[in-house]
CSV table of C-alpha atoms in Angstrom, one decimal:
chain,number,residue,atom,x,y,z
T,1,UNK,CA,106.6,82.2,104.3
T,2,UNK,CA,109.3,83.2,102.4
T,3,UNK,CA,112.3,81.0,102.6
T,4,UNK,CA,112.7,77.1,102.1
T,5,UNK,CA,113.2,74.9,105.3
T,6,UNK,CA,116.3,74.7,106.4
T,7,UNK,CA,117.8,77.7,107.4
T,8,UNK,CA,120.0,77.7,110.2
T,9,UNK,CA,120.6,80.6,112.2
T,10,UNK,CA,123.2,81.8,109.9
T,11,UNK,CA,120.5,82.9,107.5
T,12,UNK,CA,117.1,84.7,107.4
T,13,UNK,CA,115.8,86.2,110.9
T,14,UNK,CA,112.8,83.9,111.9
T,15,UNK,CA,112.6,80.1,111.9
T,16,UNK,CA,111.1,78.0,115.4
T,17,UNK,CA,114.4,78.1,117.3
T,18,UNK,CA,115.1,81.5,117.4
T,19,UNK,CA,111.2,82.7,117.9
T,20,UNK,CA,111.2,80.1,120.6
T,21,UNK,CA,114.0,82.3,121.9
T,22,UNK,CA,112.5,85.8,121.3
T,23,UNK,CA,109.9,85.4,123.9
T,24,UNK,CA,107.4,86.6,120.9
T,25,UNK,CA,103.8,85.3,121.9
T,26,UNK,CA,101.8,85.6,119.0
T,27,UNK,CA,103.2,86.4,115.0
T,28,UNK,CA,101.4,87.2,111.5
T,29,UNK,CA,103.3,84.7,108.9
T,30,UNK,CA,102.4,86.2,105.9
T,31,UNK,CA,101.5,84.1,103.0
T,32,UNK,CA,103.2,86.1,100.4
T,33,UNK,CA,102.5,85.9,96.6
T,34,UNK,CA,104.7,87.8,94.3
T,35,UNK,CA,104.2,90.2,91.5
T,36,UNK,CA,105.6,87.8,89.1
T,37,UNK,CA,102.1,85.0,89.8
T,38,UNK,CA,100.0,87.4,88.6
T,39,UNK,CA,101.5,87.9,85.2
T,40,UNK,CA,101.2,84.0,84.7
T,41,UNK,CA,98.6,83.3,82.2
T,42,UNK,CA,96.2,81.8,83.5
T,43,UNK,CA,97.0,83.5,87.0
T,44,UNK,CA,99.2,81.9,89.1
T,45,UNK,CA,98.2,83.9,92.4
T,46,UNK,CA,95.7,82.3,93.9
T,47,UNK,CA,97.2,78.7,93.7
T,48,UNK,CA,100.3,80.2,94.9
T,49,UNK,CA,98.3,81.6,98.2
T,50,UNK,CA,96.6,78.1,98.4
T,51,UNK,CA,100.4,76.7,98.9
T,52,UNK,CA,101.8,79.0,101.1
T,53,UNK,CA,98.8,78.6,103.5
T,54,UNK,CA,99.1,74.9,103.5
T,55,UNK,CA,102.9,75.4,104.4
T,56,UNK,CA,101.7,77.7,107.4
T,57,UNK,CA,99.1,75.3,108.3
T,58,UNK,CA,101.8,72.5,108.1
T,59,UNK,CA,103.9,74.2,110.3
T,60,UNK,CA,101.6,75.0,113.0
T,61,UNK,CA,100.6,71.2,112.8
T,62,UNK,CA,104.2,69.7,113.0
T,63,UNK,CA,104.9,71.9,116.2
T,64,UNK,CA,101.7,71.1,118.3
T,65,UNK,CA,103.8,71.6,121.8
T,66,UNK,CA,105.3,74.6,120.5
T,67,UNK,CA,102.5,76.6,118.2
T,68,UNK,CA,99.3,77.2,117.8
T,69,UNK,CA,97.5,77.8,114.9
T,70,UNK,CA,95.5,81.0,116.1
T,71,UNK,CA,92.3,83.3,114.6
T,72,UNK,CA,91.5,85.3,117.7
T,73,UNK,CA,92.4,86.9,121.1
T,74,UNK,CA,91.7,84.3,122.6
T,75,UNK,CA,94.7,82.4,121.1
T,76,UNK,CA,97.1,84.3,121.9
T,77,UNK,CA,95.7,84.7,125.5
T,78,UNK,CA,96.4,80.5,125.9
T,79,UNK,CA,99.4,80.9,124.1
T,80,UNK,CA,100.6,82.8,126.6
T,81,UNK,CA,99.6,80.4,129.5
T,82,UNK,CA,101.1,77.4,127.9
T,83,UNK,CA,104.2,79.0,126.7
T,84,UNK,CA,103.7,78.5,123.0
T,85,UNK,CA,103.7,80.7,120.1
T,86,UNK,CA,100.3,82.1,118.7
T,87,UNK,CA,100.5,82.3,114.4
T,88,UNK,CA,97.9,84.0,112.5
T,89,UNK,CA,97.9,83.8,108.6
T,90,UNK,CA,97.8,87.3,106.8
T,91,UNK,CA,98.1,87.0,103.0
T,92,UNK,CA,99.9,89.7,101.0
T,93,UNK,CA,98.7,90.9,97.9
T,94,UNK,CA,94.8,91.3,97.0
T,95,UNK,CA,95.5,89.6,93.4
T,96,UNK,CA,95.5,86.6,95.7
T,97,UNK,CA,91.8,86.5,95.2
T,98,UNK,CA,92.0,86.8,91.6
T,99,UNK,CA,88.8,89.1,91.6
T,100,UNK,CA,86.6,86.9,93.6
T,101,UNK,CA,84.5,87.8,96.6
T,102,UNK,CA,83.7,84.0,97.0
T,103,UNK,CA,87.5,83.3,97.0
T,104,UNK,CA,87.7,86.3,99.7
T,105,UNK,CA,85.3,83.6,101.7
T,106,UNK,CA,87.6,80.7,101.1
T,107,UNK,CA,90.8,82.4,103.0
T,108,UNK,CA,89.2,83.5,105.7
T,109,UNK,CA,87.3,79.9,105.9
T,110,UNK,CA,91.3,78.4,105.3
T,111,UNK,CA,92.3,81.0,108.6
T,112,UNK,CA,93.3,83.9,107.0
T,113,UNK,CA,92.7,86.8,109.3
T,114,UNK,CA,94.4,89.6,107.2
T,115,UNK,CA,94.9,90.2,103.6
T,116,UNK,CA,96.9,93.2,102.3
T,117,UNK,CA,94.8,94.4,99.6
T,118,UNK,CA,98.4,94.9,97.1
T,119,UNK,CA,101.7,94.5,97.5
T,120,UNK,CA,104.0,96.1,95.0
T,121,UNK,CA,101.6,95.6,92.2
T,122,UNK,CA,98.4,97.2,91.9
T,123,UNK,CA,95.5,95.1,90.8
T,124,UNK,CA,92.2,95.4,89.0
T,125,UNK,CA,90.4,97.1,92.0
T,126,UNK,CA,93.0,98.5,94.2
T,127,UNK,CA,95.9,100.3,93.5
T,128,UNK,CA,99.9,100.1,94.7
T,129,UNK,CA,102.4,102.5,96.1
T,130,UNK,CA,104.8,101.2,93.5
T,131,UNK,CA,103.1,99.8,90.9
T,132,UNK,CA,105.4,97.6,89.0
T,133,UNK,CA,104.7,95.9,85.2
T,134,UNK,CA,102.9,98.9,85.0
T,135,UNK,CA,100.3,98.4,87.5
T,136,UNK,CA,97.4,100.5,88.7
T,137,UNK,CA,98.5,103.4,91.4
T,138,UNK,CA,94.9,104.8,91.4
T,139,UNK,CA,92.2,104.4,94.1
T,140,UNK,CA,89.5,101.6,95.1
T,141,UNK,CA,87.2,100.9,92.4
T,142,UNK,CA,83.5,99.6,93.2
T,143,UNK,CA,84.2,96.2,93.1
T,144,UNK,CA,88.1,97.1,95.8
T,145,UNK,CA,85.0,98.8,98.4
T,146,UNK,CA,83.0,95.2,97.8
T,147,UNK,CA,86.4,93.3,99.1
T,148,UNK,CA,86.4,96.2,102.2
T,149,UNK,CA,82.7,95.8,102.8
T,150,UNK,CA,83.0,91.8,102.8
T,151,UNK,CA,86.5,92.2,104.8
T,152,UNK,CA,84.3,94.1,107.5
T,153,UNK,CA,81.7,91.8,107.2
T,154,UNK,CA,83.1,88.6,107.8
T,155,UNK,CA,86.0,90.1,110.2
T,156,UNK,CA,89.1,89.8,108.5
T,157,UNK,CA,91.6,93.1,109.0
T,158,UNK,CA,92.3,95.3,106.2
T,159,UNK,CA,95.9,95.4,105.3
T,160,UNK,CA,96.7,99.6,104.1
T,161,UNK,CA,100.6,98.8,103.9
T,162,UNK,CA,101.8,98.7,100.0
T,163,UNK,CA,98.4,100.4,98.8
T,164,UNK,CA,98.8,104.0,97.2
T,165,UNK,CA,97.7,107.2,98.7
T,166,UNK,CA,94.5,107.1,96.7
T,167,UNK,CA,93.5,103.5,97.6
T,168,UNK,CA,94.6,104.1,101.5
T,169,UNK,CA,92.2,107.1,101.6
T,170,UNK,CA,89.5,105.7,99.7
T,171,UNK,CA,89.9,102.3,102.7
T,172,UNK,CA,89.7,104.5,105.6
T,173,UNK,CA,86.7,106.6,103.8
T,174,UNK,CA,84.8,102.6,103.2
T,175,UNK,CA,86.2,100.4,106.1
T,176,UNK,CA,84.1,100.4,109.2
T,177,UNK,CA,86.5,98.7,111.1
T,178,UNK,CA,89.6,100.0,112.7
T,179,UNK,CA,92.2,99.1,109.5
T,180,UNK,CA,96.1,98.0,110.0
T,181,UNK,CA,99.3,98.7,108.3
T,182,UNK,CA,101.1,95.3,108.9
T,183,UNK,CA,104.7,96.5,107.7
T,184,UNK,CA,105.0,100.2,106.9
T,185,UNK,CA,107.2,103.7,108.0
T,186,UNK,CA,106.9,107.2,108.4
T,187,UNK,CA,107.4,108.8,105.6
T,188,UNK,CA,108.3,112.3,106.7
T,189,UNK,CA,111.6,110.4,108.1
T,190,UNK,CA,112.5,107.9,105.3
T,191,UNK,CA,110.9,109.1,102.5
T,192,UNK,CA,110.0,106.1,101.0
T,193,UNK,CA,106.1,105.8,98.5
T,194,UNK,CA,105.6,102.7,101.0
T,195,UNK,CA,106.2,104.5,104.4
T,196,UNK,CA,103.1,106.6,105.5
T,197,UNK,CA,102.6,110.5,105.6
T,198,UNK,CA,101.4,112.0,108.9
T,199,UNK,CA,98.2,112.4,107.2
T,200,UNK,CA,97.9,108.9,106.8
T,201,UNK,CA,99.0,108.1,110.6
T,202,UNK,CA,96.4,110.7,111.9
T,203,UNK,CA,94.2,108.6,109.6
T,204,UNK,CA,94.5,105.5,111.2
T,205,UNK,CA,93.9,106.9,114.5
T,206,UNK,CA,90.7,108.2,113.8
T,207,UNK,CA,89.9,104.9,112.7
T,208,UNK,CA,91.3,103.5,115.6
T,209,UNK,CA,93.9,101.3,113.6
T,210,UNK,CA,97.3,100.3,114.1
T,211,UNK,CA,100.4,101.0,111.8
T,212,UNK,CA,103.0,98.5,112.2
T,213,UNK,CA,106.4,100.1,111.9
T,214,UNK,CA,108.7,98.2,109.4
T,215,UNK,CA,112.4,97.7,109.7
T,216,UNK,CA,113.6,97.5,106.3
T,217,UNK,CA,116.9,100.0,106.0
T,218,UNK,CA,115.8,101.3,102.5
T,219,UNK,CA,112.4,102.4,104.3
T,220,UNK,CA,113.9,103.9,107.4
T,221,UNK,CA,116.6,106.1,106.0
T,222,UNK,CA,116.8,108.2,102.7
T,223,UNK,CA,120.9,108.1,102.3
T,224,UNK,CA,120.8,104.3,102.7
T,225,UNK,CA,118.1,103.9,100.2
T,226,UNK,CA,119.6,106.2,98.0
T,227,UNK,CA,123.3,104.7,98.1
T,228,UNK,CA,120.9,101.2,97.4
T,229,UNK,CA,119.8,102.9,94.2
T,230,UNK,CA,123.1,104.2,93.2
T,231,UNK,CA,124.8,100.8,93.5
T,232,UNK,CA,122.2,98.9,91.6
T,233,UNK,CA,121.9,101.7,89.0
T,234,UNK,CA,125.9,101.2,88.8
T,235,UNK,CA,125.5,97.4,88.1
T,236,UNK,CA,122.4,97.8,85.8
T,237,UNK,CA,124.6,99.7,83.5
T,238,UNK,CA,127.3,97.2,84.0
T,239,UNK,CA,125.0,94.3,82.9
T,240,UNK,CA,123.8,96.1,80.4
T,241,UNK,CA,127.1,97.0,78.3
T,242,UNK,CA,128.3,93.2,79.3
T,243,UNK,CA,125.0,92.0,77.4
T,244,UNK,CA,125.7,94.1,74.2
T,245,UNK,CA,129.0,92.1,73.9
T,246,UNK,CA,128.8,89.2,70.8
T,247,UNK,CA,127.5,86.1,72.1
T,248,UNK,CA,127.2,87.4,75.4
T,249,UNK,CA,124.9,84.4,78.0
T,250,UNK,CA,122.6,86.7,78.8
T,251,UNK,CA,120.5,84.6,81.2
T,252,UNK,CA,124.3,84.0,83.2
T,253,UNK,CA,124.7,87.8,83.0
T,254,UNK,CA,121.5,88.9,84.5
T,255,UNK,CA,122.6,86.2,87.6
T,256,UNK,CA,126.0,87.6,88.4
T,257,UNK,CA,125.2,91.2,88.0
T,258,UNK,CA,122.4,90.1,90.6
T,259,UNK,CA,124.3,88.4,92.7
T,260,UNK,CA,127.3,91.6,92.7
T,261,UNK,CA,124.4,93.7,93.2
T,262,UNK,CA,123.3,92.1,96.2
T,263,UNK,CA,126.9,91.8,97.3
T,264,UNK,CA,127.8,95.5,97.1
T,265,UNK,CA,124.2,96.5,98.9
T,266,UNK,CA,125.1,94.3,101.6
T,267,UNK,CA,128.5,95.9,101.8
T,268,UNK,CA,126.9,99.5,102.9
T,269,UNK,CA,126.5,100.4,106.4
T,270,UNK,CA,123.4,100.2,107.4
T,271,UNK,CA,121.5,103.1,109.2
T,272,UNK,CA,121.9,102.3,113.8
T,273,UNK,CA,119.0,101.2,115.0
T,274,UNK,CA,118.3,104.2,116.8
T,275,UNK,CA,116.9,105.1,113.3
T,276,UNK,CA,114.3,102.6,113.6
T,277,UNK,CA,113.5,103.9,117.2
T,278,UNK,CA,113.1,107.6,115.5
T,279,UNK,CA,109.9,105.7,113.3
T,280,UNK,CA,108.2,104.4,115.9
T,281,UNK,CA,108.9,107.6,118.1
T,282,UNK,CA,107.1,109.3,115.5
T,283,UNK,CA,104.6,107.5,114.8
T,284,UNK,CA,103.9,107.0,118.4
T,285,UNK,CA,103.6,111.4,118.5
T,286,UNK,CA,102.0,111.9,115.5
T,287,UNK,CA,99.2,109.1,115.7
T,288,UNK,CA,99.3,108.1,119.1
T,289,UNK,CA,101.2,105.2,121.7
T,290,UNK,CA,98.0,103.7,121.1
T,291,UNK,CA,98.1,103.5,117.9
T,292,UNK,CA,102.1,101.9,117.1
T,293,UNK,CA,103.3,98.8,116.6
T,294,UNK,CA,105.9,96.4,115.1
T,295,UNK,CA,105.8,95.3,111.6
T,296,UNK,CA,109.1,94.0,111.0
T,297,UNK,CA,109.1,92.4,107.5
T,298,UNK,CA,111.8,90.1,108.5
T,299,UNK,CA,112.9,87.5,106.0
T,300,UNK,CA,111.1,89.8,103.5
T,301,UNK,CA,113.8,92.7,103.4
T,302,UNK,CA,117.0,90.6,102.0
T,303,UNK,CA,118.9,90.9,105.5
T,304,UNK,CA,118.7,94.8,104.7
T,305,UNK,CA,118.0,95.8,108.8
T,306,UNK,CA,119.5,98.2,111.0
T,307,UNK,CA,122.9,97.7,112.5
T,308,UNK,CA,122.5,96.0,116.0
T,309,UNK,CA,119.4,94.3,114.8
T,310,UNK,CA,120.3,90.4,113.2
T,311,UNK,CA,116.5,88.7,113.8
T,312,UNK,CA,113.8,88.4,116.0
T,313,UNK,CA,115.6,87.9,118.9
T,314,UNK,CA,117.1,91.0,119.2
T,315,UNK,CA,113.5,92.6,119.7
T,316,UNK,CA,114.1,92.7,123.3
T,317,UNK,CA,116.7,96.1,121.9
T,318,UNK,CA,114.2,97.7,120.9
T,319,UNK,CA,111.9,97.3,124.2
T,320,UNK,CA,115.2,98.9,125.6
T,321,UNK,CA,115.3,101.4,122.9
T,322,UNK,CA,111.7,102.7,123.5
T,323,UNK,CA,111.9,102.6,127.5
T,324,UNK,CA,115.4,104.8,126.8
T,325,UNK,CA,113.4,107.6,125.2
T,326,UNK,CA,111.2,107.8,128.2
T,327,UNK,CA,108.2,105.9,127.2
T,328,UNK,CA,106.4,103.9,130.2
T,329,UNK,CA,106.3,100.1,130.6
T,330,UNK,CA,103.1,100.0,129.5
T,331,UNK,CA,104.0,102.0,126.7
T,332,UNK,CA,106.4,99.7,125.5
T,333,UNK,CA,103.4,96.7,126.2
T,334,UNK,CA,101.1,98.8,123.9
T,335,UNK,CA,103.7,99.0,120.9
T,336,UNK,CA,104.9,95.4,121.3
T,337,UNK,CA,101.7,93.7,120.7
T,338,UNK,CA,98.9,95.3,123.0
T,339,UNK,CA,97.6,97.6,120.5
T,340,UNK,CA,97.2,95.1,117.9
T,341,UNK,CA,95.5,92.7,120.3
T,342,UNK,CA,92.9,95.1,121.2
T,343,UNK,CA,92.2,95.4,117.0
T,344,UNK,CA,92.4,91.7,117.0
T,345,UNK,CA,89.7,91.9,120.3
T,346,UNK,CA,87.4,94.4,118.0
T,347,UNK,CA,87.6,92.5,114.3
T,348,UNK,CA,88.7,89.3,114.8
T,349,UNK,CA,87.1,88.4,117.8
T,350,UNK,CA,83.4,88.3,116.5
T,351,UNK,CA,81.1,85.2,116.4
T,352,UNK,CA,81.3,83.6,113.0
T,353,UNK,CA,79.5,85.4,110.1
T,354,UNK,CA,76.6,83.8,108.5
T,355,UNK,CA,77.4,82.1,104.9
């Protein structure tokens, strides 16, 4: 969840309307908690995932002829009978848990089915691809494997997208359950710390996982991401002279320069979606067609998507875009949600664990 109510179609790329429209049978909303909660002192992260769960579980409850609020196969099998919408919770970033096993228990008992073990920042027992404030980038300490063994246990899916390359090694070396990369790219096309090597992808297979190919521009395609950095490096240095001024707001300084940043990203043109087809084409010969799905961050990415993509209804383009390079209907099926519902079938769909 990471928008206030109220967008219309003019904004964002998923609200009830337009995944009503999309055809989309089953979705992961991800409770998302920022980089910025777990600097709070005391942490903010974990009553910031208790929120955004409520909000998702609020939702789901204000939409019972339309949603369901889902945890297994199963769900999304009588979603599709009944014509509703299936939503699981994942929550993104392991400082969620704020170093607690027992509060690892409590999401899953709230519904939470995945949890990416970091998001940009690393945390005390896993580390990130990015690593912001100066975060950890290494591997899984003994207590990250504890959070992988209880993951297994109680059967919750482990979440590899946004880890580093140590941690992501160190998961597929712990997990014994096939793992997922909910929103992540080939790296050997875009680049990118947070897309994946062909290593990696060959990794997941063997583990029998499923990496979800995200849509973000900056990810797909190195000369958009590297005109991004240019402009933003531009208006950094702009800010920056404009703060050195006497008597210079700085607080009102830091909002414009944003707000031109954002302006003269969203002024670039953006990679074709054909691009985005080239990930999952790859990923799909490198790891497997069973192997490939969608992981399209949307609402997550600032409106940063390929051209000829606008939201989730224009999924159906890239159906046509797979079918185009010769892949089979059921193909196509596998990459648009069957592959994920058999790893759903495998970890989710297990009887309760004990307490």
């Amino acid at each position: 969840m990471r928008h206030q109510p109220g967008y219309g179609k003019d904004r964002g790329e998923t609200d009830l309307p337009r995944l009503l429209e999309s055809g989309v049978t089953a979705q992961f909303l991800a409770a998302y908690v920022d980089a910025r909660y777990a600097q709070m002192r005391p942490d903010g992260s974990w009553d910031r995932a208790e929120a955004e769960i409520d909000t998702i579980h609020a939702f789901v409850r204000r939409h019972p002829d339309r949603l369901i609020a889902a945890t297994t196969s199963r769900d999304v099998l009588r979603a599709k009978r009944e014509g509703k919408v299936a939503v699981f919770i994942g929550v993104e970033g392991g400082h969620a848990i704020e170093n607690s096993l027992a509060r690892l228990d409590t999401l899953y008992a709230q519904g939470a089915r995945y949890l990416t073990l970091t998001w940009n920042n690393g945390n005390d027992w896993a580390g990130s691809s990015i690593g912001v404030n100066g975060t950890r980038t290494g591997g899984l300490t003994n207590f990250g494997k504890a959070v992988v063994h209880e993951m297994n246990r109680l059967g919750m899916l482990v979440d590899v997208s946004h880890v580093s390359d140590s941690t992501f090694y160190d998961v597929i070396a712990t997990s014994t359950d096939p793992v997922i990369a909910s929103h992540s790219s080939a790296r050997a096309l875009g680049g990118h710390p947070r897309d994946m090597t062909d290593d990696m992808l060959r990794a997941v297979a063997r583990n029998g996982g499923v990496v979800n190919v995200n849509f973000f521009a900056v990810f797909l395609d190195q000369k958009f991401a590297a005109a991004t950095d240019s402009v933003k490096a531009q208006v950094a240095d702009q800010a920056a002279e404009a703060a050195r001024r006497p008597g210079a707001d700085t607080a009102r300084l830091r909002a414009e320069y944003e707000r031109k940043s954002a302006e003269l990203v969203h002024a670039l043109p953006r990679p074709p979606l054909s691009m985005l087809i080239d990930h999952i084409d790859h990923v799909a010969r490198v790891a497997g067609v069973d192997h490939v799905g969608l992981g399209s961050d949307f609402d997550g990415v600032d409106g940063l998507l390929p051209a000829g993509l606008r939201d989730v209804t224009d999924l159906p383009r890239i159906a046509q875009g797979l079918l185009d390079r010769g892949y089979t209907d059921a193909d196509v099926t596998k990459m648009l949600g069957g592959n994920m519902l058999r790893v759903i079938e495998i970890v989710l769909d297990r009887k309760p664990a004990s307490p």
